[in-house]
PDB file of C-alpha atoms in Angstrom:
ATOM      1  CA  UNK Q   1       0.012   0.000   0.001  1.00 95.00           C
ATOM      2  CA  UNK Q   2       2.906   2.351   0.615  1.00 97.00           C
ATOM      3  CA  UNK Q   3       3.810   2.108  -3.065  1.00 96.00           C
ATOM      4  CA  UNK Q   4       0.703   4.161  -3.847  1.00 97.00           C
ATOM      5  CA  UNK Q   5       0.175   5.958  -0.507  1.00 98.00           C
ATOM      6  CA  UNK Q   6      -2.472   8.614  -1.432  1.00 98.00           C
ATOM      7  CA  UNK Q   7      -4.738   6.229  -3.229  1.00 98.00           C
ATOM      8  CA  UNK Q   8      -4.388   3.784  -0.484  1.00 98.00           C
ATOM      9  CA  UNK Q   9      -5.263   6.306   2.154  1.00 99.00           C
ATOM     10  CA  UNK Q  10      -8.224   7.655   0.229  1.00 98.00           C
ATOM     11  CA  UNK Q  11      -9.737   4.182  -0.295  1.00 98.00           C
ATOM     12  CA  UNK Q  12      -9.234   2.994   3.253  1.00 98.00           C
ATOM     13  CA  UNK Q  13      -8.709   5.075   6.433  1.00 98.00           C
ATOM     14  CA  UNK Q  14      -9.469   8.385   4.940  1.00 99.00           C
ATOM     15  CA  UNK Q  15     -12.182   7.447   2.539  1.00 98.00           C
ATOM     16  CA  UNK Q  16     -14.511   9.780   4.363  1.00 98.00           C
ATOM     17  CA  UNK Q  17     -12.485  12.645   3.032  1.00 98.00           C
ATOM     18  CA  UNK Q  18     -12.163  11.342  -0.519  1.00 98.00           C
ATOM     19  CA  UNK Q  19     -13.462  13.138  -3.555  1.00 98.00           C
ATOM     20  CA  UNK Q  20     -13.740   9.998  -5.754  1.00 96.00           C
ATOM     21  CA  UNK Q  21     -13.666  10.098  -9.576  1.00 94.00           C
ATOM     22  CA  UNK Q  22     -13.816   6.567 -10.943  1.00 95.00           C
ATOM     23  CA  UNK Q  23     -10.425   4.990 -10.262  1.00 96.00           C
ATOM     24  CA  UNK Q  24      -8.961   8.269  -9.006  1.00 96.00           C
ATOM     25  CA  UNK Q  25      -9.408  10.282  -5.813  1.00 98.00           C
ATOM     26  CA  UNK Q  26      -8.277  13.411  -4.093  1.00 98.00           C
ATOM     27  CA  UNK Q  27      -8.647  15.302  -0.955  1.00 98.00           C
ATOM     28  CA  UNK Q  28     -10.746  18.503  -0.681  1.00 98.00           C
ATOM     29  CA  UNK Q  29      -8.306  21.245  -1.726  1.00 96.00           C
ATOM     30  CA  UNK Q  30      -8.589  23.074   1.552  1.00 97.00           C
ATOM     31  CA  UNK Q  31      -7.415  19.900   3.326  1.00 98.00           C
ATOM     32  CA  UNK Q  32      -4.415  19.173   0.938  1.00 98.00           C
ATOM     33  CA  UNK Q  33      -3.807  19.146  -2.719  1.00 97.00           C
ATOM     34  CA  UNK Q  34      -2.703  15.487  -2.674  1.00 98.00           C
ATOM     35  CA  UNK Q  35      -4.439  13.119  -5.158  1.00 98.00           C
ATOM     36  CA  UNK Q  36      -3.919   9.556  -6.225  1.00 96.00           C
ATOM     37  CA  UNK Q  37      -5.119   6.933  -8.714  1.00 94.00           C
ATOM     38  CA  UNK Q  38      -5.404   3.224  -8.860  1.00 93.00           C
ATOM     39  CA  UNK Q  39      -2.833   3.126 -11.726  1.00 91.00           C
ATOM     40  CA  UNK Q  40      -1.273   5.498 -14.235  1.00 86.00           C
ATOM     41  CA  UNK Q  41      -4.177   4.965 -16.704  1.00 86.00           C
ATOM     42  CA  UNK Q  42      -6.631   6.255 -14.126  1.00 91.00           C
ATOM     43  CA  UNK Q  43      -4.964   9.687 -14.144  1.00 91.00           C
ATOM     44  CA  UNK Q  44      -7.249  10.438 -17.089  1.00 92.00           C
ATOM     45  CA  UNK Q  45     -10.218  10.289 -14.651  1.00 93.00           C
ATOM     46  CA  UNK Q  46      -8.462  12.600 -12.301  1.00 94.00           C
ATOM     47  CA  UNK Q  47      -7.722  15.071 -15.064  1.00 94.00           C
ATOM     48  CA  UNK Q  48     -11.374  15.139 -16.182  1.00 92.00           C
ATOM     49  CA  UNK Q  49     -12.541  15.741 -12.630  1.00 92.00           C
ATOM     50  CA  UNK Q  50     -10.510  18.915 -12.159  1.00 94.00           C
ATOM     51  CA  UNK Q  51     -11.536  22.346 -13.117  1.00 92.00           C
ATOM     52  CA  UNK Q  52      -9.222  24.347 -15.512  1.00 93.00           C
ATOM     53  CA  UNK Q  53      -6.347  25.764 -13.509  1.00 94.00           C
ATOM     54  CA  UNK Q  54      -6.886  23.478 -10.484  1.00 95.00           C
ATOM     55  CA  UNK Q  55      -3.755  22.007  -8.956  1.00 96.00           C
ATOM     56  CA  UNK Q  56      -3.084  18.592  -7.421  1.00 97.00           C
ATOM     57  CA  UNK Q  57       0.071  16.874  -6.193  1.00 97.00           C
ATOM     58  CA  UNK Q  58       0.813  13.172  -6.889  1.00 96.00           C
ATOM     59  CA  UNK Q  59       3.451  10.646  -6.022  1.00 96.00           C
ATOM     60  CA  UNK Q  60       4.966   9.213  -9.199  1.00 92.00           C
ATOM     61  CA  UNK Q  61       7.226   6.131  -9.414  1.00 86.00           C
ATOM     62  CA  UNK Q  62       9.697   6.694 -12.145  1.00 75.00           C
ATOM     63  CA  UNK Q  63       8.570   8.350 -15.466  1.00 72.00           C
ATOM     64  CA  UNK Q  64       4.973   9.229 -15.718  1.00 73.00           C
ATOM     65  CA  UNK Q  65       2.887   9.379 -18.842  1.00 70.00           C
ATOM     66  CA  UNK Q  66       0.613  12.342 -18.098  1.00 78.00           C
ATOM     67  CA  UNK Q  67      -2.816  12.863 -19.641  1.00 83.00           C
ATOM     68  CA  UNK Q  68      -2.776  15.797 -22.063  1.00 84.00           C
ATOM     69  CA  UNK Q  69      -5.025  17.712 -19.705  1.00 88.00           C
ATOM     70  CA  UNK Q  70      -2.462  17.703 -16.883  1.00 92.00           C
ATOM     71  CA  UNK Q  71       0.560  20.118 -17.044  1.00 93.00           C
ATOM     72  CA  UNK Q  72       3.499  19.510 -14.779  1.00 92.00           C
ATOM     73  CA  UNK Q  73       4.375  22.917 -13.069  1.00 94.00           C
ATOM     74  CA  UNK Q  74       6.683  21.744 -10.321  1.00 95.00           C
ATOM     75  CA  UNK Q  75       8.225  18.635  -8.911  1.00 93.00           C
ATOM     76  CA  UNK Q  76      10.891  17.239  -6.572  1.00 94.00           C
ATOM     77  CA  UNK Q  77      12.415  13.763  -5.860  1.00 96.00           C
ATOM     78  CA  UNK Q  78      11.236  12.276  -2.594  1.00 97.00           C
ATOM     79  CA  UNK Q  79      12.531   9.639  -0.282  1.00 98.00           C
ATOM     80  CA  UNK Q  80       9.940   7.452   1.500  1.00 99.00           C
ATOM     81  CA  UNK Q  81      11.173   6.378   5.010  1.00 99.00           C
ATOM     82  CA  UNK Q  82       9.662   3.954   7.461  1.00 99.00           C
ATOM     83  CA  UNK Q  83      10.220   3.648  11.142  1.00 98.00           C
ATOM     84  CA  UNK Q  84      11.402   0.304  12.499  1.00 88.00           C
ATOM     85  CA  UNK Q  85      12.574   0.854  15.954  1.00 87.00           C
ATOM     86  CA  UNK Q  86      10.531   0.281  19.261  1.00 85.00           C
ATOM     87  CA  UNK Q  87       8.301   3.131  20.395  1.00 80.00           C
ATOM     88  CA  UNK Q  88      10.306   6.001  22.015  1.00 84.00           C
ATOM     89  CA  UNK Q  89       9.465   7.585  25.358  1.00 83.00           C
ATOM     90  CA  UNK Q  90       7.034  10.424  24.850  1.00 79.00           C
ATOM     91  CA  UNK Q  91       8.513  13.950  24.554  1.00 74.00           C
ATOM     92  CA  UNK Q  92       7.742  16.823  26.776  1.00 76.00           C
ATOM     93  CA  UNK Q  93       6.716  20.415  26.407  1.00 85.00           C
ATOM     94  CA  UNK Q  94       4.730  19.944  23.235  1.00 94.00           C
ATOM     95  CA  UNK Q  95       1.025  20.689  22.844  1.00 96.00           C
ATOM     96  CA  UNK Q  96      -1.810  19.470  20.672  1.00 97.00           C
ATOM     97  CA  UNK Q  97      -2.833  22.094  17.998  1.00 98.00           C
ATOM     98  CA  UNK Q  98      -6.386  22.514  16.993  1.00 97.00           C
ATOM     99  CA  UNK Q  99      -8.834  24.620  14.883  1.00 96.00           C
ATOM    100  CA  UNK Q 100      -8.001  27.736  16.919  1.00 97.00           C
ATOM    101  CA  UNK Q 101      -4.332  27.351  15.958  1.00 98.00           C
ATOM    102  CA  UNK Q 102      -4.831  27.184  12.241  1.00 98.00           C
ATOM    103  CA  UNK Q 103      -3.873  30.907  11.539  1.00 98.00           C
ATOM    104  CA  UNK Q 104      -0.535  30.366  13.384  1.00 98.00           C
ATOM    105  CA  UNK Q 105       0.001  27.040  11.634  1.00 98.00           C
ATOM    106  CA  UNK Q 106      -0.620  28.552   8.268  1.00 98.00           C
ATOM    107  CA  UNK Q 107       1.868  31.391   9.079  1.00 98.00           C
ATOM    108  CA  UNK Q 108       4.519  28.954  10.165  1.00 98.00           C
ATOM    109  CA  UNK Q 109       3.909  26.879   7.089  1.00 98.00           C
ATOM    110  CA  UNK Q 110       4.231  29.954   4.910  1.00 96.00           C
ATOM    111  CA  UNK Q 111       7.631  30.834   6.588  1.00 96.00           C
ATOM    112  CA  UNK Q 112       9.066  27.239   6.237  1.00 96.00           C
ATOM    113  CA  UNK Q 113       7.370  25.632   3.233  1.00 93.00           C
ATOM    114  CA  UNK Q 114       7.049  22.111   4.597  1.00 93.00           C
ATOM    115  CA  UNK Q 115       4.792  20.958   1.695  1.00 90.00           C
ATOM    116  CA  UNK Q 116       1.084  21.268   0.830  1.00 92.00           C
ATOM    117  CA  UNK Q 117      -0.744  22.880   3.768  1.00 96.00           C
ATOM    118  CA  UNK Q 118      -4.246  24.409   3.827  1.00 97.00           C
ATOM    119  CA  UNK Q 119      -6.711  25.782   6.265  1.00 98.00           C
ATOM    120  CA  UNK Q 120      -8.274  22.262   6.830  1.00 98.00           C
ATOM    121  CA  UNK Q 121      -4.975  20.253   6.904  1.00 98.00           C
ATOM    122  CA  UNK Q 122      -5.362  19.908  10.705  1.00 98.00           C
ATOM    123  CA  UNK Q 123      -8.284  17.591  10.016  1.00 97.00           C
ATOM    124  CA  UNK Q 124      -5.976  14.878   8.701  1.00 98.00           C
ATOM    125  CA  UNK Q 125      -4.698  13.874  12.129  1.00 97.00           C
ATOM    126  CA  UNK Q 126      -2.940  14.970  15.320  1.00 98.00           C
ATOM    127  CA  UNK Q 127      -0.749  18.065  15.008  1.00 99.00           C
ATOM    128  CA  UNK Q 128       1.720  18.934  17.734  1.00 98.00           C
ATOM    129  CA  UNK Q 129       3.490  22.257  18.302  1.00 98.00           C
ATOM    130  CA  UNK Q 130       6.083  24.114  20.313  1.00 97.00           C
ATOM    131  CA  UNK Q 131       5.771  27.821  21.245  1.00 97.00           C
ATOM    132  CA  UNK Q 132       8.395  30.351  22.212  1.00 95.00           C
ATOM    133  CA  UNK Q 133       8.307  32.319  25.487  1.00 94.00           C
ATOM    134  CA  UNK Q 134       6.049  34.803  23.834  1.00 95.00           C
ATOM    135  CA  UNK Q 135       3.487  32.170  22.869  1.00 95.00           C
ATOM    136  CA  UNK Q 136       4.342  32.223  19.150  1.00 97.00           C
ATOM    137  CA  UNK Q 137       4.228  28.839  17.324  1.00 98.00           C
ATOM    138  CA  UNK Q 138       7.735  28.131  16.245  1.00 98.00           C
ATOM    139  CA  UNK Q 139       7.679  24.395  15.372  1.00 98.00           C
ATOM    140  CA  UNK Q 140       5.139  21.758  14.507  1.00 98.00           C
ATOM    141  CA  UNK Q 141       4.763  18.215  13.209  1.00 98.00           C
ATOM    142  CA  UNK Q 142       1.505  16.542  12.071  1.00 98.00           C
ATOM    143  CA  UNK Q 143      -0.066  13.404  10.694  1.00 99.00           C
ATOM    144  CA  UNK Q 144      -1.248  13.283   7.177  1.00 98.00           C
ATOM    145  CA  UNK Q 145      -1.857   9.998   5.228  1.00 99.00           C
ATOM    146  CA  UNK Q 146      -3.453   7.234   7.243  1.00 99.00           C
ATOM    147  CA  UNK Q 147      -3.331   3.622   5.819  1.00 98.00           C
ATOM    148  CA  UNK Q 148      -4.258   0.412   7.629  1.00 98.00           C
ATOM    149  CA  UNK Q 149      -1.631  -0.049  10.334  1.00 98.00           C
ATOM    150  CA  UNK Q 150       0.559   2.852   9.409  1.00 98.00           C
ATOM    151  CA  UNK Q 151       0.385   6.715   9.617  1.00 99.00           C
ATOM    152  CA  UNK Q 152       2.449   9.341   7.917  1.00 99.00           C
ATOM    153  CA  UNK Q 153       4.289  12.059   9.889  1.00 99.00           C
ATOM    154  CA  UNK Q 154       4.212  15.247   7.842  1.00 98.00           C
ATOM    155  CA  UNK Q 155       4.494  19.074   8.013  1.00 98.00           C
ATOM    156  CA  UNK Q 156       7.608  18.911  10.150  1.00 98.00           C
ATOM    157  CA  UNK Q 157       8.956  22.392  10.294  1.00 97.00           C
ATOM    158  CA  UNK Q 158      10.811  24.798  12.542  1.00 98.00           C
ATOM    159  CA  UNK Q 159      10.945  28.572  12.345  1.00 97.00           C
ATOM    160  CA  UNK Q 160      14.554  29.379  11.109  1.00 95.00           C
ATOM    161  CA  UNK Q 161      15.120  31.629  14.107  1.00 95.00           C
ATOM    162  CA  UNK Q 162      14.679  28.645  16.358  1.00 96.00           C
ATOM    163  CA  UNK Q 163      16.666  26.030  14.341  1.00 93.00           C
ATOM    164  CA  UNK Q 164      19.273  23.857  16.037  1.00 94.00           C
ATOM    165  CA  UNK Q 165      17.335  23.467  19.285  1.00 94.00           C
ATOM    166  CA  UNK Q 166      16.075  19.904  18.652  1.00 95.00           C
ATOM    167  CA  UNK Q 167      12.516  20.948  18.328  1.00 96.00           C
ATOM    168  CA  UNK Q 168      11.828  18.780  15.275  1.00 96.00           C
ATOM    169  CA  UNK Q 169      13.326  15.718  16.927  1.00 96.00           C
ATOM    170  CA  UNK Q 170      11.171  16.411  20.055  1.00 95.00           C
ATOM    171  CA  UNK Q 171       8.002  16.677  17.968  1.00 97.00           C
ATOM    172  CA  UNK Q 172       8.685  13.606  15.895  1.00 97.00           C
ATOM    173  CA  UNK Q 173       9.514  11.631  19.033  1.00 96.00           C
ATOM    174  CA  UNK Q 174       6.177  12.522  20.462  1.00 96.00           C
ATOM    175  CA  UNK Q 175       4.356  11.709  17.201  1.00 97.00           C
ATOM    176  CA  UNK Q 176       6.129   8.272  17.165  1.00 97.00           C
ATOM    177  CA  UNK Q 177       5.073   7.627  20.744  1.00 95.00           C
ATOM    178  CA  UNK Q 178       1.481   8.475  19.866  1.00 95.00           C
ATOM    179  CA  UNK Q 179       1.440   6.468  16.607  1.00 97.00           C
ATOM    180  CA  UNK Q 180       2.963   3.416  18.190  1.00 96.00           C
ATOM    181  CA  UNK Q 181       0.531   3.801  21.186  1.00 94.00           C
ATOM    182  CA  UNK Q 182      -2.315   3.514  18.687  1.00 95.00           C
ATOM    183  CA  UNK Q 183      -0.886   0.226  17.436  1.00 96.00           C
ATOM    184  CA  UNK Q 184       0.363   1.640  14.158  1.00 97.00           C
ATOM    185  CA  UNK Q 185       3.798   2.149  12.562  1.00 98.00           C
ATOM    186  CA  UNK Q 186       5.073   5.411  11.108  1.00 98.00           C
ATOM    187  CA  UNK Q 187       6.330   6.581   7.763  1.00 99.00           C
ATOM    188  CA  UNK Q 188       7.189   9.866   6.117  1.00 99.00           C
ATOM    189  CA  UNK Q 189       8.347  11.544   2.884  1.00 98.00           C
ATOM    190  CA  UNK Q 190      11.232  13.966   2.577  1.00 98.00           C
ATOM    191  CA  UNK Q 191      12.949  15.713  -0.295  1.00 97.00           C
ATOM    192  CA  UNK Q 192      15.872  13.683  -1.517  1.00 98.00           C
ATOM    193  CA  UNK Q 193      18.199  16.761  -1.412  1.00 97.00           C
ATOM    194  CA  UNK Q 194      17.328  17.474   2.256  1.00 96.00           C
ATOM    195  CA  UNK Q 195      20.385  15.651   3.728  1.00 97.00           C
ATOM    196  CA  UNK Q 196      20.004  17.322   7.109  1.00 95.00           C
ATOM    197  CA  UNK Q 197      16.416  16.118   7.639  1.00 96.00           C
ATOM    198  CA  UNK Q 198      17.247  12.644   6.327  1.00 98.00           C
ATOM    199  CA  UNK Q 199      20.099  12.326   8.851  1.00 98.00           C
ATOM    200  CA  UNK Q 200      17.730  13.373  11.567  1.00 97.00           C
ATOM    201  CA  UNK Q 201      15.182  10.848  10.609  1.00 98.00           C
ATOM    202  CA  UNK Q 202      17.785   8.116  10.468  1.00 97.00           C
ATOM    203  CA  UNK Q 203      18.919   8.982  13.983  1.00 96.00           C
ATOM    204  CA  UNK Q 204      15.290   8.655  15.101  1.00 96.00           C
ATOM    205  CA  UNK Q 205      15.048   5.147  13.584  1.00 96.00           C
ATOM    206  CA  UNK Q 206      13.773   5.682  10.107  1.00 98.00           C
ATOM    207  CA  UNK Q 207      15.220   3.861   7.059  1.00 98.00           C
ATOM    208  CA  UNK Q 208      14.700   4.552   3.384  1.00 98.00           C
ATOM    209  CA  UNK Q 209      12.097   2.281   1.797  1.00 98.00           C
ATOM    210  CA  UNK Q 210      11.800   3.678  -1.718  1.00 97.00           C
ATOM    211  CA  UNK Q 211      11.945   6.793  -3.814  1.00 97.00           C
ATOM    212  CA  UNK Q 212       9.184   8.822  -5.652  1.00 95.00           C
ATOM    213  CA  UNK Q 213       8.968  11.906  -7.656  1.00 94.00           C
ATOM    214  CA  UNK Q 214       6.435  14.383  -6.306  1.00 95.00           C
ATOM    215  CA  UNK Q 215       4.734  16.143  -9.164  1.00 94.00           C
ATOM    216  CA  UNK Q 216       2.558  19.245  -8.959  1.00 96.00           C
ATOM    217  CA  UNK Q 217       0.084  19.118 -11.866  1.00 95.00           C
ATOM    218  CA  UNK Q 218      -2.306  21.737 -13.124  1.00 96.00           C
ATOM    219  CA  UNK Q 219      -5.418  21.082 -15.199  1.00 95.00           C
ATOM    220  CA  UNK Q 220      -4.928  22.733 -18.583  1.00 91.00           C
ATOM    221  CA  UNK Q 221      -7.362  25.410 -19.677  1.00 79.00           C
ATOM    222  CA  UNK Q 222      -8.495  23.306 -22.632  1.00 62.00           C
ATOM    223  CA  UNK Q 223      -8.033  19.933 -24.071  1.00 53.00           C
TER     224      UNK Q 223
END
C-alpha cells in the first residue's frame, strides 16, 4: 500500500475525506492538494474531474505518462522512509494543536514551506507544536496520510530563528510515541536533497524504503 500511498489512504482509512472520480481520488483542496489513482491509466479520470487551472500533487514512481489535460508545473524527488525501532518515550513540552491554532500554523507553514498545507490540513490527524516564550508557534509536526496499520508524519517544520534546538526531533519523538501507542507504525516523505532532515530521521530510527517523484500538476485550460 505504501507504493501508492495517497490512493491507499483515500480508499481505506481516509475514505470519508475522498473526492472520488472513478479510479482516481483526491482530498478536498482546503485539506491538501494530494491526489492519487489506482494506476497510471486512471490519471485520465483525475484530469477530467479537475476544473481548468486546478492543482493537485501526486507521487510518481519513475517516469509518468501524463494525460494531455495535466501540465507539470513543479516537482521534486522524494525519499519514503519507514520507522522500524521500538516506540520511544513520549517527549515533553509539546502541545496538541487544533482549529483555533490554524492561523498560526498557516503562518509557520508559509515561513518554512514544509509541503502542501491548507486551512483544513489539521483535520488529517494529530498536530503537535512548540511555542516560544512569547506564545508564538515556532515548530510543528503533524499526521497526514493514514493507511491500515501505518500513519504518515508530515509538515515537520521549525521557524529558522529557532533552528538547532532539537524541536523537530522532540515533535517527531512525540508523534512516534502516539502512533505506536495507537498500534500503528510510522512513515514519512522527505525531499531527496534534504540531507540534514534525512540524517535526523535516520537517527530517530527511520530507514529509506523507496523513492518517488512528487509532481505538482495543473489542469490545462482546454483539451
